[in-house]
mmCIF file with all atom_site columns, C-alpha atoms in Angstrom:
data_model
loop_
_atom_site.group_PDB
_atom_site.id
_atom_site.type_symbol
_atom_site.label_atom_id
_atom_site.label_alt_id
_atom_site.label_comp_id
_atom_site.label_asym_id
_atom_site.label_entity_id
_atom_site.label_seq_id
_atom_site.pdbx_PDB_ins_code
_atom_site.Cartn_x
_atom_site.Cartn_y
_atom_site.Cartn_z
_atom_site.occupancy
_atom_site.B_iso_or_equiv
_atom_site.pdbx_formal_charge
_atom_site.auth_seq_id
_atom_site.auth_comp_id
_atom_site.auth_asym_id
_atom_site.auth_atom_id
_atom_site.pdbx_PDB_model_num
ATOM 1   C CA . UNK L 1 1   ? 48.065 -36.052 -4.194  1.00 50.00 ? 931  UNK L CA 1
ATOM 2   C CA . UNK L 1 2   ? 48.040 -39.104 -6.465  1.00 52.00 ? 932  UNK L CA 1
ATOM 3   C CA . UNK L 1 3   ? 45.367 -41.453 -7.746  1.00 52.00 ? 933  UNK L CA 1
ATOM 4   C CA . UNK L 1 4   ? 45.522 -45.211 -7.309  1.00 52.00 ? 934  UNK L CA 1
ATOM 5   C CA . UNK L 1 5   ? 47.943 -45.527 -10.243 1.00 50.00 ? 935  UNK L CA 1
ATOM 6   C CA . UNK L 1 6   ? 50.395 -43.073 -8.721  1.00 52.00 ? 936  UNK L CA 1
ATOM 7   C CA . UNK L 1 7   ? 49.561 -40.168 -11.091 1.00 49.00 ? 937  UNK L CA 1
ATOM 8   C CA . UNK L 1 8   ? 49.292 -36.761 -9.504  1.00 51.00 ? 938  UNK L CA 1
ATOM 9   C CA . UNK L 1 9   ? 45.853 -35.091 -9.393  1.00 50.00 ? 939  UNK L CA 1
ATOM 10  C CA . UNK L 1 10  ? 46.150 -32.015 -11.537 1.00 44.00 ? 940  UNK L CA 1
ATOM 11  C CA . UNK L 1 11  ? 42.509 -31.034 -11.798 1.00 46.00 ? 941  UNK L CA 1
ATOM 12  C CA . UNK L 1 12  ? 42.344 -29.201 -8.438  1.00 45.00 ? 942  UNK L CA 1
ATOM 13  C CA . UNK L 1 13  ? 45.580 -27.395 -9.246  1.00 39.00 ? 943  UNK L CA 1
ATOM 14  C CA . UNK L 1 14  ? 44.362 -26.457 -12.719 1.00 37.00 ? 944  UNK L CA 1
ATOM 15  C CA . UNK L 1 15  ? 41.084 -25.129 -11.317 1.00 40.00 ? 945  UNK L CA 1
ATOM 16  C CA . UNK L 1 16  ? 42.917 -23.044 -8.748  1.00 39.00 ? 946  UNK L CA 1
ATOM 17  C CA . UNK L 1 17  ? 45.248 -21.642 -11.420 1.00 38.00 ? 947  UNK L CA 1
ATOM 18  C CA . UNK L 1 18  ? 42.268 -20.656 -13.597 1.00 35.00 ? 948  UNK L CA 1
ATOM 19  C CA . UNK L 1 19  ? 40.568 -18.893 -10.692 1.00 36.00 ? 949  UNK L CA 1
ATOM 20  C CA . UNK L 1 20  ? 43.723 -16.978 -9.807  1.00 37.00 ? 950  UNK L CA 1
ATOM 21  C CA . UNK L 1 21  ? 44.306 -15.998 -13.425 1.00 38.00 ? 951  UNK L CA 1
ATOM 22  C CA . UNK L 1 22  ? 40.742 -14.735 -13.717 1.00 37.00 ? 952  UNK L CA 1
ATOM 23  C CA . UNK L 1 23  ? 41.139 -12.689 -10.549 1.00 40.00 ? 953  UNK L CA 1
ATOM 24  C CA . UNK L 1 24  ? 44.368 -11.225 -11.843 1.00 43.00 ? 954  UNK L CA 1
ATOM 25  C CA . UNK L 1 25  ? 42.725 -10.189 -15.109 1.00 40.00 ? 955  UNK L CA 1
ATOM 26  C CA . UNK L 1 26  ? 39.747 -8.611  -13.368 1.00 42.00 ? 956  UNK L CA 1
ATOM 27  C CA . UNK L 1 27  ? 42.125 -6.394  -11.435 1.00 45.00 ? 957  UNK L CA 1
ATOM 28  C CA . UNK L 1 28  ? 43.535 -5.009  -14.671 1.00 46.00 ? 958  UNK L CA 1
ATOM 29  C CA . UNK L 1 29  ? 42.312 -1.679  -15.942 1.00 45.00 ? 959  UNK L CA 1
ATOM 30  C CA . UNK L 1 30  ? 43.034 1.951   -15.541 1.00 46.00 ? 960  UNK L CA 1
ATOM 31  C CA . UNK L 1 31  ? 42.362 4.140   -12.543 1.00 46.00 ? 961  UNK L CA 1
ATOM 32  C CA . UNK L 1 32  ? 39.218 5.604   -14.122 1.00 45.00 ? 962  UNK L CA 1
ATOM 33  C CA . UNK L 1 33  ? 37.481 2.211   -13.838 1.00 42.00 ? 963  UNK L CA 1
ATOM 34  C CA . UNK L 1 34  ? 37.750 2.417   -10.063 1.00 40.00 ? 964  UNK L CA 1
ATOM 35  C CA . UNK L 1 35  ? 36.491 5.995   -9.993  1.00 39.00 ? 965  UNK L CA 1
ATOM 36  C CA . UNK L 1 36  ? 33.222 4.898   -11.616 1.00 34.00 ? 966  UNK L CA 1
ATOM 37  C CA . UNK L 1 37  ? 32.539 2.077   -9.167  1.00 33.00 ? 967  UNK L CA 1
ATOM 38  C CA . UNK L 1 38  ? 30.001 3.044   -6.511  1.00 34.00 ? 968  UNK L CA 1
ATOM 39  C CA . UNK L 1 39  ? 31.187 3.064   -2.931  1.00 32.00 ? 969  UNK L CA 1
ATOM 40  C CA . UNK L 1 40  ? 29.836 0.107   -1.015  1.00 32.00 ? 970  UNK L CA 1
ATOM 41  C CA . UNK L 1 41  ? 31.056 1.372   2.345   1.00 38.00 ? 971  UNK L CA 1
ATOM 42  C CA . UNK L 1 42  ? 28.422 2.960   4.599   1.00 47.00 ? 972  UNK L CA 1
ATOM 43  C CA . UNK L 1 43  ? 29.029 6.451   5.894   1.00 55.00 ? 973  UNK L CA 1
ATOM 44  C CA . UNK L 1 44  ? 31.258 6.379   8.922   1.00 78.00 ? 974  UNK L CA 1
ATOM 45  C CA . UNK L 1 45  ? 29.472 7.328   12.126  1.00 83.00 ? 975  UNK L CA 1
ATOM 46  C CA . UNK L 1 46  ? 31.850 7.787   15.051  1.00 74.00 ? 976  UNK L CA 1
ATOM 47  C CA . UNK L 1 47  ? 31.328 6.055   18.385  1.00 73.00 ? 977  UNK L CA 1
ATOM 48  C CA . UNK L 1 48  ? 30.434 9.094   20.496  1.00 78.00 ? 978  UNK L CA 1
ATOM 49  C CA . UNK L 1 49  ? 29.357 7.070   23.536  1.00 73.00 ? 979  UNK L CA 1
ATOM 50  C CA . UNK L 1 50  ? 32.841 5.738   24.188  1.00 68.00 ? 980  UNK L CA 1
ATOM 51  C CA . UNK L 1 51  ? 34.366 2.267   24.347  1.00 67.00 ? 981  UNK L CA 1
ATOM 52  C CA . UNK L 1 52  ? 32.920 1.468   27.791  1.00 67.00 ? 982  UNK L CA 1
ATOM 53  C CA . UNK L 1 53  ? 29.351 1.653   26.438  1.00 69.00 ? 983  UNK L CA 1
ATOM 54  C CA . UNK L 1 54  ? 27.991 -1.478  24.719  1.00 70.00 ? 984  UNK L CA 1
ATOM 55  C CA . UNK L 1 55  ? 27.432 -1.332  20.977  1.00 73.00 ? 985  UNK L CA 1
ATOM 56  C CA . UNK L 1 56  ? 24.180 0.242   19.832  1.00 74.00 ? 986  UNK L CA 1
ATOM 57  C CA . UNK L 1 57  ? 21.759 -1.924  17.839  1.00 84.00 ? 987  UNK L CA 1
ATOM 58  C CA . UNK L 1 58  ? 21.842 0.787   15.144  1.00 86.00 ? 988  UNK L CA 1
ATOM 59  C CA . UNK L 1 59  ? 24.727 3.030   14.194  1.00 88.00 ? 989  UNK L CA 1
ATOM 60  C CA . UNK L 1 60  ? 24.290 4.754   10.872  1.00 90.00 ? 990  UNK L CA 1
ATOM 61  C CA . UNK L 1 61  ? 22.501 7.296   8.771   1.00 92.00 ? 991  UNK L CA 1
ATOM 62  C CA . UNK L 1 62  ? 19.024 8.600   9.372   1.00 94.00 ? 992  UNK L CA 1
ATOM 63  C CA . UNK L 1 63  ? 17.657 7.217   6.139   1.00 93.00 ? 993  UNK L CA 1
ATOM 64  C CA . UNK L 1 64  ? 14.385 5.849   4.808   1.00 93.00 ? 994  UNK L CA 1
ATOM 65  C CA . UNK L 1 65  ? 14.972 2.323   6.132   1.00 92.00 ? 995  UNK L CA 1
ATOM 66  C CA . UNK L 1 66  ? 15.795 3.534   9.653   1.00 93.00 ? 996  UNK L CA 1
ATOM 67  C CA . UNK L 1 67  ? 12.884 6.001   9.600   1.00 94.00 ? 997  UNK L CA 1
ATOM 68  C CA . UNK L 1 68  ? 10.468 3.187   8.700   1.00 93.00 ? 998  UNK L CA 1
ATOM 69  C CA . UNK L 1 69  ? 11.851 0.991   11.523  1.00 92.00 ? 999  UNK L CA 1
ATOM 70  C CA . UNK L 1 70  ? 12.081 3.770   14.125  1.00 93.00 ? 1000 UNK L CA 1
ATOM 71  C CA . UNK L 1 71  ? 9.459  2.199   16.405  1.00 94.00 ? 1001 UNK L CA 1
ATOM 72  C CA . UNK L 1 72  ? 11.350 -1.107  16.385  1.00 94.00 ? 1002 UNK L CA 1
ATOM 73  C CA . UNK L 1 73  ? 14.253 0.662   18.144  1.00 94.00 ? 1003 UNK L CA 1
ATOM 74  C CA . UNK L 1 74  ? 12.022 2.085   20.893  1.00 94.00 ? 1004 UNK L CA 1
ATOM 75  C CA . UNK L 1 75  ? 13.810 2.172   24.261  1.00 93.00 ? 1005 UNK L CA 1
ATOM 76  C CA . UNK L 1 76  ? 17.142 1.117   22.682  1.00 94.00 ? 1006 UNK L CA 1
ATOM 77  C CA . UNK L 1 77  ? 20.150 3.376   22.290  1.00 93.00 ? 1007 UNK L CA 1
ATOM 78  C CA . UNK L 1 78  ? 21.002 4.327   18.696  1.00 94.00 ? 1008 UNK L CA 1
ATOM 79  C CA . UNK L 1 79  ? 23.641 6.555   17.134  1.00 94.00 ? 1009 UNK L CA 1
ATOM 80  C CA . UNK L 1 80  ? 22.668 8.507   14.023  1.00 94.00 ? 1010 UNK L CA 1
ATOM 81  C CA . UNK L 1 81  ? 24.154 10.862  11.513  1.00 96.00 ? 1011 UNK L CA 1
ATOM 82  C CA . UNK L 1 82  ? 21.415 13.357  10.615  1.00 96.00 ? 1012 UNK L CA 1
ATOM 83  C CA . UNK L 1 83  ? 20.888 16.895  9.329   1.00 96.00 ? 1013 UNK L CA 1
ATOM 84  C CA . UNK L 1 84  ? 19.003 19.508  11.326  1.00 97.00 ? 1014 UNK L CA 1
ATOM 85  C CA . UNK L 1 85  ? 15.837 20.486  9.480   1.00 96.00 ? 1015 UNK L CA 1
ATOM 86  C CA . UNK L 1 86  ? 14.099 22.876  11.886  1.00 96.00 ? 1016 UNK L CA 1
ATOM 87  C CA . UNK L 1 87  ? 15.203 24.395  15.188  1.00 97.00 ? 1017 UNK L CA 1
ATOM 88  C CA . UNK L 1 88  ? 12.398 24.837  17.718  1.00 96.00 ? 1018 UNK L CA 1
ATOM 89  C CA . UNK L 1 89  ? 14.822 25.567  20.555  1.00 94.00 ? 1019 UNK L CA 1
ATOM 90  C CA . UNK L 1 90  ? 18.407 24.575  21.345  1.00 93.00 ? 1020 UNK L CA 1
ATOM 91  C CA . UNK L 1 91  ? 16.999 21.470  23.046  1.00 95.00 ? 1021 UNK L CA 1
ATOM 92  C CA . UNK L 1 92  ? 14.192 20.602  20.608  1.00 96.00 ? 1022 UNK L CA 1
ATOM 93  C CA . UNK L 1 93  ? 14.650 20.346  16.864  1.00 97.00 ? 1023 UNK L CA 1
ATOM 94  C CA . UNK L 1 94  ? 13.864 18.099  13.924  1.00 97.00 ? 1024 UNK L CA 1
ATOM 95  C CA . UNK L 1 95  ? 16.310 16.095  11.829  1.00 97.00 ? 1025 UNK L CA 1
ATOM 96  C CA . UNK L 1 96  ? 16.251 14.416  8.462   1.00 95.00 ? 1026 UNK L CA 1
ATOM 97  C CA . UNK L 1 97  ? 18.589 12.601  6.092   1.00 93.00 ? 1027 UNK L CA 1
ATOM 98  C CA . UNK L 1 98  ? 22.030 13.978  5.289   1.00 92.00 ? 1028 UNK L CA 1
ATOM 99  C CA . UNK L 1 99  ? 21.745 12.430  1.823   1.00 85.00 ? 1029 UNK L CA 1
ATOM 100 C CA . UNK L 1 100 ? 18.882 14.656  0.725   1.00 80.00 ? 1030 UNK L CA 1
ATOM 101 C CA . UNK L 1 101 ? 16.296 11.874  0.858   1.00 81.00 ? 1031 UNK L CA 1
ATOM 102 C CA . UNK L 1 102 ? 12.702 13.020  1.169   1.00 87.00 ? 1032 UNK L CA 1
ATOM 103 C CA . UNK L 1 103 ? 11.936 11.819  4.714   1.00 90.00 ? 1033 UNK L CA 1
ATOM 104 C CA . UNK L 1 104 ? 9.424  12.860  7.288   1.00 92.00 ? 1034 UNK L CA 1
ATOM 105 C CA . UNK L 1 105 ? 11.427 14.707  9.941   1.00 95.00 ? 1035 UNK L CA 1
ATOM 106 C CA . UNK L 1 106 ? 12.078 13.175  13.344  1.00 97.00 ? 1036 UNK L CA 1
ATOM 107 C CA . UNK L 1 107 ? 11.752 15.231  16.508  1.00 97.00 ? 1037 UNK L CA 1
ATOM 108 C CA . UNK L 1 108 ? 14.827 15.315  18.750  1.00 97.00 ? 1038 UNK L CA 1
ATOM 109 C CA . UNK L 1 109 ? 14.521 16.445  22.367  1.00 97.00 ? 1039 UNK L CA 1
ATOM 110 C CA . UNK L 1 110 ? 17.703 16.615  24.404  1.00 96.00 ? 1040 UNK L CA 1
ATOM 111 C CA . UNK L 1 111 ? 18.546 16.087  28.036  1.00 94.00 ? 1041 UNK L CA 1
ATOM 112 C CA . UNK L 1 112 ? 19.973 19.062  29.935  1.00 92.00 ? 1042 UNK L CA 1
ATOM 113 C CA . UNK L 1 113 ? 23.519 17.664  29.893  1.00 91.00 ? 1043 UNK L CA 1
ATOM 114 C CA . UNK L 1 114 ? 23.674 16.871  26.164  1.00 89.00 ? 1044 UNK L CA 1
ATOM 115 C CA . UNK L 1 115 ? 26.583 19.236  25.502  1.00 81.00 ? 1045 UNK L CA 1
ATOM 116 C CA . UNK L 1 116 ? 27.209 22.714  24.174  1.00 86.00 ? 1046 UNK L CA 1
ATOM 117 C CA . UNK L 1 117 ? 25.799 22.372  20.662  1.00 89.00 ? 1047 UNK L CA 1
ATOM 118 C CA . UNK L 1 118 ? 23.251 24.893  19.464  1.00 92.00 ? 1048 UNK L CA 1
ATOM 119 C CA . UNK L 1 119 ? 21.807 23.168  16.414  1.00 96.00 ? 1049 UNK L CA 1
ATOM 120 C CA . UNK L 1 120 ? 21.490 25.156  13.194  1.00 96.00 ? 1050 UNK L CA 1
ATOM 121 C CA . UNK L 1 121 ? 19.388 24.370  10.129  1.00 97.00 ? 1051 UNK L CA 1
ATOM 122 C CA . UNK L 1 122 ? 21.415 22.237  7.715   1.00 95.00 ? 1052 UNK L CA 1
ATOM 123 C CA . UNK L 1 123 ? 24.036 21.308  10.304  1.00 96.00 ? 1053 UNK L CA 1
ATOM 124 C CA . UNK L 1 124 ? 25.031 17.645  10.332  1.00 96.00 ? 1054 UNK L CA 1
ATOM 125 C CA . UNK L 1 125 ? 25.095 16.081  13.770  1.00 96.00 ? 1055 UNK L CA 1
ATOM 126 C CA . UNK L 1 126 ? 25.991 12.736  15.283  1.00 95.00 ? 1056 UNK L CA 1
ATOM 127 C CA . UNK L 1 127 ? 23.227 11.997  17.776  1.00 95.00 ? 1057 UNK L CA 1
ATOM 128 C CA . UNK L 1 128 ? 23.281 9.396   20.543  1.00 94.00 ? 1058 UNK L CA 1
ATOM 129 C CA . UNK L 1 129 ? 19.639 8.928   21.466  1.00 95.00 ? 1059 UNK L CA 1
ATOM 130 C CA . UNK L 1 130 ? 16.880 6.598   22.527  1.00 96.00 ? 1060 UNK L CA 1
ATOM 131 C CA . UNK L 1 131 ? 13.718 6.443   20.413  1.00 97.00 ? 1061 UNK L CA 1
ATOM 132 C CA . UNK L 1 132 ? 10.685 6.864   22.660  1.00 96.00 ? 1062 UNK L CA 1
ATOM 133 C CA . UNK L 1 133 ? 7.095  6.208   21.594  1.00 95.00 ? 1063 UNK L CA 1
ATOM 134 C CA . UNK L 1 134 ? 4.038  8.375   22.218  1.00 94.00 ? 1064 UNK L CA 1
ATOM 135 C CA . UNK L 1 135 ? 5.522  11.847  22.548  1.00 96.00 ? 1065 UNK L CA 1
ATOM 136 C CA . UNK L 1 136 ? 3.574  14.105  24.900  1.00 95.00 ? 1066 UNK L CA 1
ATOM 137 C CA . UNK L 1 137 ? 4.602  17.773  24.788  1.00 95.00 ? 1067 UNK L CA 1
ATOM 138 C CA . UNK L 1 138 ? 3.464  18.621  28.324  1.00 94.00 ? 1068 UNK L CA 1
ATOM 139 C CA . UNK L 1 139 ? 5.253  15.646  29.849  1.00 94.00 ? 1069 UNK L CA 1
ATOM 140 C CA . UNK L 1 140 ? 8.474  16.297  27.908  1.00 94.00 ? 1070 UNK L CA 1
ATOM 141 C CA . UNK L 1 141 ? 8.494  19.970  28.892  1.00 94.00 ? 1071 UNK L CA 1
ATOM 142 C CA . UNK L 1 142 ? 7.955  19.148  32.548  1.00 94.00 ? 1072 UNK L CA 1
ATOM 143 C CA . UNK L 1 143 ? 10.294 16.148  32.876  1.00 94.00 ? 1073 UNK L CA 1
ATOM 144 C CA . UNK L 1 144 ? 13.121 17.581  30.757  1.00 94.00 ? 1074 UNK L CA 1
ATOM 145 C CA . UNK L 1 145 ? 12.642 21.147  32.007  1.00 93.00 ? 1075 UNK L CA 1
ATOM 146 C CA . UNK L 1 146 ? 12.371 22.585  28.514  1.00 93.00 ? 1076 UNK L CA 1
ATOM 147 C CA . UNK L 1 147 ? 11.882 26.318  28.177  1.00 91.00 ? 1077 UNK L CA 1
ATOM 148 C CA . UNK L 1 148 ? 9.089  25.960  25.602  1.00 92.00 ? 1078 UNK L CA 1
ATOM 149 C CA . UNK L 1 149 ? 5.386  26.370  25.210  1.00 91.00 ? 1079 UNK L CA 1
ATOM 150 C CA . UNK L 1 150 ? 3.643  23.027  24.628  1.00 92.00 ? 1080 UNK L CA 1
ATOM 151 C CA . UNK L 1 151 ? 1.960  24.374  21.487  1.00 93.00 ? 1081 UNK L CA 1
ATOM 152 C CA . UNK L 1 152 ? 5.392  24.529  19.819  1.00 93.00 ? 1082 UNK L CA 1
ATOM 153 C CA . UNK L 1 153 ? 5.632  20.731  20.106  1.00 94.00 ? 1083 UNK L CA 1
ATOM 154 C CA . UNK L 1 154 ? 1.985  19.682  19.720  1.00 92.00 ? 1084 UNK L CA 1
ATOM 155 C CA . UNK L 1 155 ? 2.518  18.625  16.096  1.00 93.00 ? 1085 UNK L CA 1
ATOM 156 C CA . UNK L 1 156 ? 4.555  15.647  17.330  1.00 94.00 ? 1086 UNK L CA 1
ATOM 157 C CA . UNK L 1 157 ? 2.107  14.370  19.958  1.00 94.00 ? 1087 UNK L CA 1
ATOM 158 C CA . UNK L 1 158 ? 1.899  10.567  19.896  1.00 94.00 ? 1088 UNK L CA 1
ATOM 159 C CA . UNK L 1 159 ? 4.863  10.263  17.477  1.00 95.00 ? 1089 UNK L CA 1
ATOM 160 C CA . UNK L 1 160 ? 8.106  8.422   18.135  1.00 96.00 ? 1090 UNK L CA 1
ATOM 161 C CA . UNK L 1 161 ? 10.844 10.921  19.015  1.00 97.00 ? 1091 UNK L CA 1
ATOM 162 C CA . UNK L 1 162 ? 14.531 10.761  19.839  1.00 97.00 ? 1092 UNK L CA 1
ATOM 163 C CA . UNK L 1 163 ? 15.612 11.534  23.385  1.00 97.00 ? 1093 UNK L CA 1
ATOM 164 C CA . UNK L 1 164 ? 19.217 12.639  22.808  1.00 96.00 ? 1094 UNK L CA 1
ATOM 165 C CA . UNK L 1 165 ? 21.886 12.295  25.473  1.00 95.00 ? 1095 UNK L CA 1
ATOM 166 C CA . UNK L 1 166 ? 24.906 13.257  23.327  1.00 94.00 ? 1096 UNK L CA 1
ATOM 167 C CA . UNK L 1 167 ? 25.215 15.615  20.344  1.00 95.00 ? 1097 UNK L CA 1
ATOM 168 C CA . UNK L 1 168 ? 28.373 16.219  18.354  1.00 93.00 ? 1098 UNK L CA 1
ATOM 169 C CA . UNK L 1 169 ? 29.045 17.996  15.101  1.00 92.00 ? 1099 UNK L CA 1
ATOM 170 C CA . UNK L 1 170 ? 29.583 15.504  12.316  1.00 92.00 ? 1100 UNK L CA 1
ATOM 171 C CA . UNK L 1 171 ? 33.204 15.060  11.255  1.00 86.00 ? 1101 UNK L CA 1
#
């Protein structure tokens, strides 16, 4: 480029050179500098529904933010990474954060064809589920054919729960 007098414009080139030099200097340092930087990547949660299923509106950790917004995902499929907190039966259990956050547990009730996982306390699972509002123990036991007494689930009456269709051990 040249101005009206035929002189080349050097300002844009100079600015670009300064930016590149600054970037080059910021990349200098030893390997320990990188070890101290916090990871900005979210935990990887595998796609357990398969490529033919549309993307879920939430794929991620069961954390405080998701727990607070649980009702907003009602009737939508989500995929979570969570830790089993309490086992009521192989098809009814509670989950919490894998990161050790202090969260109220979330009840998970599974369909009959969820897979061959028998959840254990502390086990990390990837859960494909649909949050459902207004849990009713009697209705869940009848409709999902759970081998449970309703009193074992009464504590969650009227809460939002996760109706799980797929469970896999976390990688």
